[in-house]
Amino acid sequence: MMTTNIQTIAAVLVGTVLCFSTASALHSGFVGANGECIFTKDFIQDYEGAQTSVNTLKSAEPLLALMTKYRKPAEQAELELSIGLVYNQCAGVVDPAKAVTHLSRALEFNLPERTYIEICMWRGGSHEQLKNYPEALRDYVRGLLACSYRDLAGGWPEVLPSTVPIYVKSDDPEDPHRVKDYQRYRNAVDLKQLLLMQRYCLIEAVKRVQAGGAIADKALEKAVKELTPDTSRYEIITGLMKSENKRPWP
């Protein structure tokens, strides 16, 4: 029975992924109330075509050209973030100054928390490339602050199977609720895994920036105090920096 449950759950989750596979390259993390993709087919088609052209031409221009065509806030956020990532990561196109500009514009939108933390890491990396160590430190601290409000105790969470049967096609009226309940659980586990990885990388980044920019602990304290009025965060952040930063994933 347990094996059947696992196989059935896997089929449900694969089906969910396949529904949104056309938007798999999107970075913003925007979804509808039921987890559906909020972007139109036209946007996704043009976006994916532009991404292919970026890789072929080694230029961000195909994505930049979409900025005037798609004006909805979510579309603009997605494009700014994607352009920022091209300048941040794409071989032959990397330009850290332009990456900072577009990632900063992306942060003007109300992005999901996990996307915000990722951008803090990416933009911090671009600042670091520019040897702008104080700003890199601030971005890495922003990410750590966001992580610090989450319960990440207990170490790396395993993905467990459902304790009740879930079937893809069933006349049982409870099945849709079971699917959603299990998906919420998986989303929570996935988020905790992501945050544990991000926290580990952010701590390493802060240490690297402090060493590279000769930034003293007082500057770290100053950054934390300027970024949040919550005085409890300073002890938490400094505690993370003083503790052994063990890799959280197996």
Short mmCIF file of C-alpha atoms in Angstrom, two decimals:
data_model
loop_
_atom_site.label_atom_id
_atom_site.label_comp_id
_atom_site.label_asym_id
_atom_site.label_seq_id
_atom_site.Cartn_x
_atom_site.Cartn_y
_atom_site.Cartn_z
CA MET A 1 0.00 0.00 0.00
CA MET A 2 2.81 2.43 0.87
CA THR A 3 4.50 1.82 -2.50
CA THR A 4 1.20 2.42 -4.28
CA ASN A 5 0.70 5.64 -2.35
CA ILE A 6 4.17 6.90 -3.29
CA GLN A 7 3.67 6.08 -6.96
CA THR A 8 0.28 7.75 -7.01
CA ILE A 9 1.60 10.87 -5.27
CA ALA A 10 4.50 11.03 -7.70
CA ALA A 11 2.05 10.89 -10.60
CA VAL A 12 0.03 13.73 -9.11
CA LEU A 13 3.11 15.89 -8.64
CA VAL A 14 4.49 15.10 -12.09
CA GLY A 15 1.13 15.99 -13.57
CA THR A 16 1.22 19.29 -11.71
CA VAL A 17 4.71 20.05 -13.00
CA LEU A 18 3.75 19.16 -16.57
CA CYS A 19 0.84 21.58 -16.42
CA PHE A 20 3.29 24.41 -15.86
CA SER A 21 6.29 23.13 -17.83
CA THR A 22 5.92 25.90 -20.40
CA ALA A 23 6.70 28.40 -17.66
CA SER A 24 9.52 26.42 -16.09
CA ALA A 25 12.12 29.01 -17.11
CA LEU A 26 10.34 31.85 -15.31
CA HIS A 27 12.16 33.22 -12.27
CA SER A 28 9.79 35.54 -10.41
CA GLY A 29 7.78 32.82 -8.68
CA PHE A 30 4.45 34.53 -9.30
CA VAL A 31 1.52 32.10 -9.25
CA GLY A 32 -2.24 32.36 -8.93
CA ALA A 33 -4.34 31.50 -5.90
CA ASN A 34 -4.37 27.80 -6.84
CA GLY A 35 -0.73 27.65 -7.86
CA GLU A 36 -1.42 28.20 -11.54
CA CYS A 37 0.80 30.20 -13.87
CA ILE A 38 -0.45 33.80 -14.14
CA PHE A 39 1.37 34.63 -17.38
CA THR A 40 -0.38 34.52 -20.75
CA LYS A 41 0.57 32.03 -23.43
CA ASP A 42 1.74 34.91 -25.64
CA PHE A 43 4.05 36.19 -22.93
CA ILE A 44 5.51 32.76 -22.23
CA GLN A 45 6.03 32.06 -25.93
CA ASP A 46 7.77 35.40 -26.53
CA TYR A 47 9.75 35.06 -23.31
CA GLU A 48 11.04 31.60 -24.15
CA GLY A 49 11.91 32.72 -27.68
CA ALA A 50 13.81 35.69 -26.28
CA GLN A 51 15.72 33.49 -23.85
CA THR A 52 16.78 31.22 -26.71
CA SER A 53 17.94 34.25 -28.69
CA VAL A 54 19.87 35.57 -25.70
CA ASN A 55 21.87 32.34 -25.59
CA THR A 56 22.40 32.35 -29.35
CA LEU A 57 23.26 36.03 -29.78
CA LYS A 58 25.04 36.48 -26.44
CA SER A 59 23.01 39.63 -25.89
CA ALA A 60 20.23 40.72 -23.53
CA GLU A 61 18.53 42.71 -26.31
CA PRO A 62 15.84 40.09 -27.08
CA LEU A 63 14.57 40.34 -23.49
CA LEU A 64 15.00 44.10 -23.37
CA ALA A 65 12.80 44.37 -26.47
CA LEU A 66 9.90 42.75 -24.59
CA MET A 67 9.86 45.50 -21.95
CA THR A 68 7.79 47.82 -24.16
CA LYS A 69 5.40 45.08 -25.30
CA TYR A 70 4.48 43.60 -21.93
CA ARG A 71 3.58 46.24 -19.37
CA LYS A 72 1.72 44.38 -16.60
CA PRO A 73 3.53 44.61 -13.26
CA ALA A 74 4.17 40.85 -13.05
CA GLU A 75 5.51 40.84 -16.62
CA GLN A 76 7.77 43.80 -15.95
CA ALA A 77 9.06 42.16 -12.77
CA GLU A 78 9.76 38.91 -14.59
CA LEU A 79 11.58 40.68 -17.40
CA GLU A 80 13.67 42.91 -15.12
CA LEU A 81 14.69 39.87 -13.07
CA SER A 82 15.48 37.79 -16.14
CA ILE A 83 17.53 40.59 -17.71
CA GLY A 84 19.36 41.04 -14.42
CA LEU A 85 20.17 37.32 -14.35
CA VAL A 86 21.48 37.44 -17.92
CA TYR A 87 23.91 40.19 -16.93
CA ASN A 88 24.64 38.33 -13.68
CA GLN A 89 25.27 34.83 -15.03
CA CYS A 90 25.15 34.41 -18.81
CA ALA A 91 28.59 33.67 -20.27
CA GLY A 92 29.61 36.31 -22.77
CA VAL A 93 27.02 38.79 -21.52
CA VAL A 94 28.02 39.26 -17.87
CA ASP A 95 27.98 42.90 -16.84
CA PRO A 96 27.73 43.29 -13.04
CA ALA A 97 26.81 46.99 -13.17
CA LYS A 98 23.86 46.30 -15.47
CA ALA A 99 22.94 43.28 -13.37
CA VAL A 100 22.68 45.50 -10.29
CA THR A 101 20.49 47.98 -12.20
CA HIS A 102 17.96 45.42 -13.40
CA LEU A 103 17.92 43.30 -10.24
CA SER A 104 17.27 46.50 -8.27
CA ARG A 105 14.33 47.30 -10.54
CA ALA A 106 12.98 43.80 -10.01
CA LEU A 107 13.09 44.38 -6.25
CA GLU A 108 10.71 47.33 -6.66
CA PHE A 109 7.93 44.78 -7.19
CA ASN A 110 6.21 42.74 -4.49
CA LEU A 111 8.01 39.46 -5.15
CA PRO A 112 7.61 36.18 -3.25
CA GLU A 113 9.97 35.92 -0.28
CA ARG A 114 12.05 33.11 -1.77
CA THR A 115 12.60 35.18 -4.93
CA TYR A 116 13.56 38.21 -2.82
CA ILE A 117 16.20 36.18 -0.97
CA GLU A 118 17.59 34.81 -4.23
CA ILE A 119 17.87 38.31 -5.67
CA CYS A 120 19.71 39.47 -2.57
CA MET A 121 22.26 36.74 -3.25
CA TRP A 122 22.52 37.48 -6.98
CA ARG A 123 22.73 41.26 -6.61
CA GLY A 124 25.21 40.89 -3.76
CA GLY A 125 27.37 38.80 -6.07
CA SER A 126 27.31 41.49 -8.73
CA HIS A 127 28.25 44.14 -6.15
CA GLU A 128 31.06 41.85 -5.06
CA GLN A 129 32.32 41.58 -8.66
CA LEU A 130 32.38 45.37 -8.76
CA LYS A 131 34.36 45.31 -5.48
CA ASN A 132 31.55 47.29 -3.93
CA TYR A 133 31.92 45.33 -0.71
CA PRO A 134 29.71 47.44 1.62
CA GLU A 135 26.71 47.11 -0.73
CA ALA A 136 27.41 43.41 -1.24
CA LEU A 137 27.44 42.98 2.54
CA ARG A 138 24.10 44.77 2.84
CA ASP A 139 22.47 42.51 0.26
CA TYR A 140 23.79 39.36 1.89
CA VAL A 141 22.58 40.62 5.27
CA ARG A 142 19.16 41.34 3.76
CA GLY A 143 18.96 37.70 2.72
CA LEU A 144 20.08 36.50 6.14
CA LEU A 145 17.52 38.72 7.87
CA ALA A 146 14.73 37.22 5.77
CA CYS A 147 15.95 33.70 6.61
CA SER A 148 16.21 34.56 10.30
CA TYR A 149 12.44 34.96 10.64
CA ARG A 150 11.85 31.40 9.45
CA ASP A 151 11.98 28.31 11.67
CA LEU A 152 14.92 26.41 10.20
CA ALA A 153 15.55 24.26 13.26
CA GLY A 154 15.71 20.50 12.98
CA GLY A 155 18.13 20.26 10.10
CA TRP A 156 17.50 19.11 6.56
CA PRO A 157 13.88 17.91 6.11
CA GLU A 158 13.23 14.66 4.30
CA VAL A 159 10.37 14.41 1.83
CA LEU A 160 7.93 11.93 3.32
CA PRO A 161 5.10 10.07 1.59
CA SER A 162 1.49 10.81 2.39
CA THR A 163 -0.01 8.92 5.30
CA VAL A 164 -3.31 8.52 3.43
CA PRO A 165 -4.00 7.14 -0.09
CA ILE A 166 -4.06 9.72 -2.88
CA TYR A 167 -5.35 8.81 -6.31
CA VAL A 168 -5.08 10.76 -9.55
CA LYS A 169 -8.61 9.87 -10.64
CA SER A 170 -11.11 9.00 -7.96
CA ASP A 171 -14.76 9.50 -7.08
CA ASP A 172 -13.76 10.17 -3.49
CA PRO A 173 -14.63 13.86 -2.82
CA GLU A 174 -11.81 14.02 -0.28
CA ASP A 175 -9.11 13.26 -2.84
CA PRO A 176 -8.73 16.82 -4.22
CA HIS A 177 -8.27 18.05 -0.65
CA ARG A 178 -5.67 15.36 0.04
CA VAL A 179 -3.76 16.37 -3.07
CA LYS A 180 -3.76 20.02 -2.00
CA ASP A 181 -2.80 19.13 1.58
CA TYR A 182 0.14 17.08 0.38
CA GLN A 183 1.20 19.76 -2.09
CA ARG A 184 1.19 22.35 0.72
CA TYR A 185 3.40 20.01 2.74
CA ARG A 186 5.78 19.57 -0.21
CA ASN A 187 5.89 23.33 -0.79
CA ALA A 188 6.81 23.85 2.87
CA VAL A 189 9.56 21.21 2.73
CA ASP A 190 10.92 22.59 -0.54
CA LEU A 191 10.96 26.10 0.90
CA LYS A 192 12.79 24.98 4.06
CA GLN A 193 15.39 23.15 1.98
CA LEU A 194 15.89 26.23 -0.19
CA LEU A 195 16.22 28.55 2.80
CA LEU A 196 18.72 26.27 4.51
CA MET A 197 20.85 26.26 1.37
CA GLN A 198 20.51 30.01 0.95
CA ARG A 199 21.38 30.70 4.57
CA TYR A 200 24.51 28.58 4.27
CA CYS A 201 25.58 30.39 1.08
CA LEU A 202 24.77 33.82 2.52
CA ILE A 203 26.88 33.18 5.63
CA GLU A 204 29.78 32.12 3.42
CA ALA A 205 29.26 35.22 1.28
CA VAL A 206 29.33 37.55 4.29
CA LYS A 207 32.57 35.97 5.50
CA ARG A 208 34.07 36.27 2.02
CA VAL A 209 33.08 39.93 1.69
CA GLN A 210 34.38 40.76 5.16
CA ALA A 211 37.72 39.21 4.25
CA GLY A 212 37.93 40.67 0.74
CA GLY A 213 36.86 44.15 1.74
CA ALA A 214 38.54 44.21 5.13
CA ILE A 215 35.13 44.86 6.69
CA ALA A 216 35.14 44.73 10.47
CA ASP A 217 32.45 43.18 12.65
CA LYS A 218 31.30 46.68 13.61
CA ALA A 219 30.40 47.32 9.98
CA LEU A 220 28.31 44.15 10.02
CA GLU A 221 26.56 45.36 13.16
CA LYS A 222 25.96 48.72 11.52
CA ALA A 223 24.49 47.08 8.42
CA VAL A 224 22.07 44.98 10.46
CA LYS A 225 20.94 47.97 12.53
CA GLU A 226 20.38 50.08 9.41
CA LEU A 227 18.36 47.36 7.68
CA THR A 228 15.99 46.49 10.54
CA PRO A 229 14.74 48.12 13.76
CA ASP A 230 14.45 44.63 15.32
CA THR A 231 17.35 44.65 17.79
CA SER A 232 17.07 40.90 18.34
CA ARG A 233 18.33 40.31 14.80
CA TYR A 234 21.86 41.51 15.55
CA GLU A 235 22.51 38.75 18.06
CA ILE A 236 20.98 36.21 15.70
CA ILE A 237 23.06 37.31 12.70
CA THR A 238 26.30 37.60 14.66
CA GLY A 239 25.57 34.22 16.24
CA LEU A 240 25.27 32.69 12.78
CA MET A 241 28.57 34.25 11.77
CA LYS A 242 30.39 32.94 14.85
CA SER A 243 28.96 29.42 14.66
CA GLU A 244 30.36 26.66 12.48
CA ASN A 245 28.62 26.91 9.13
CA LYS A 246 28.03 23.27 8.29
CA ARG A 247 26.59 22.36 4.89
CA PRO A 248 22.93 21.57 5.63
CA TRP A 249 22.10 19.21 2.79
CA PRO A 250 23.13 15.52 2.83
#
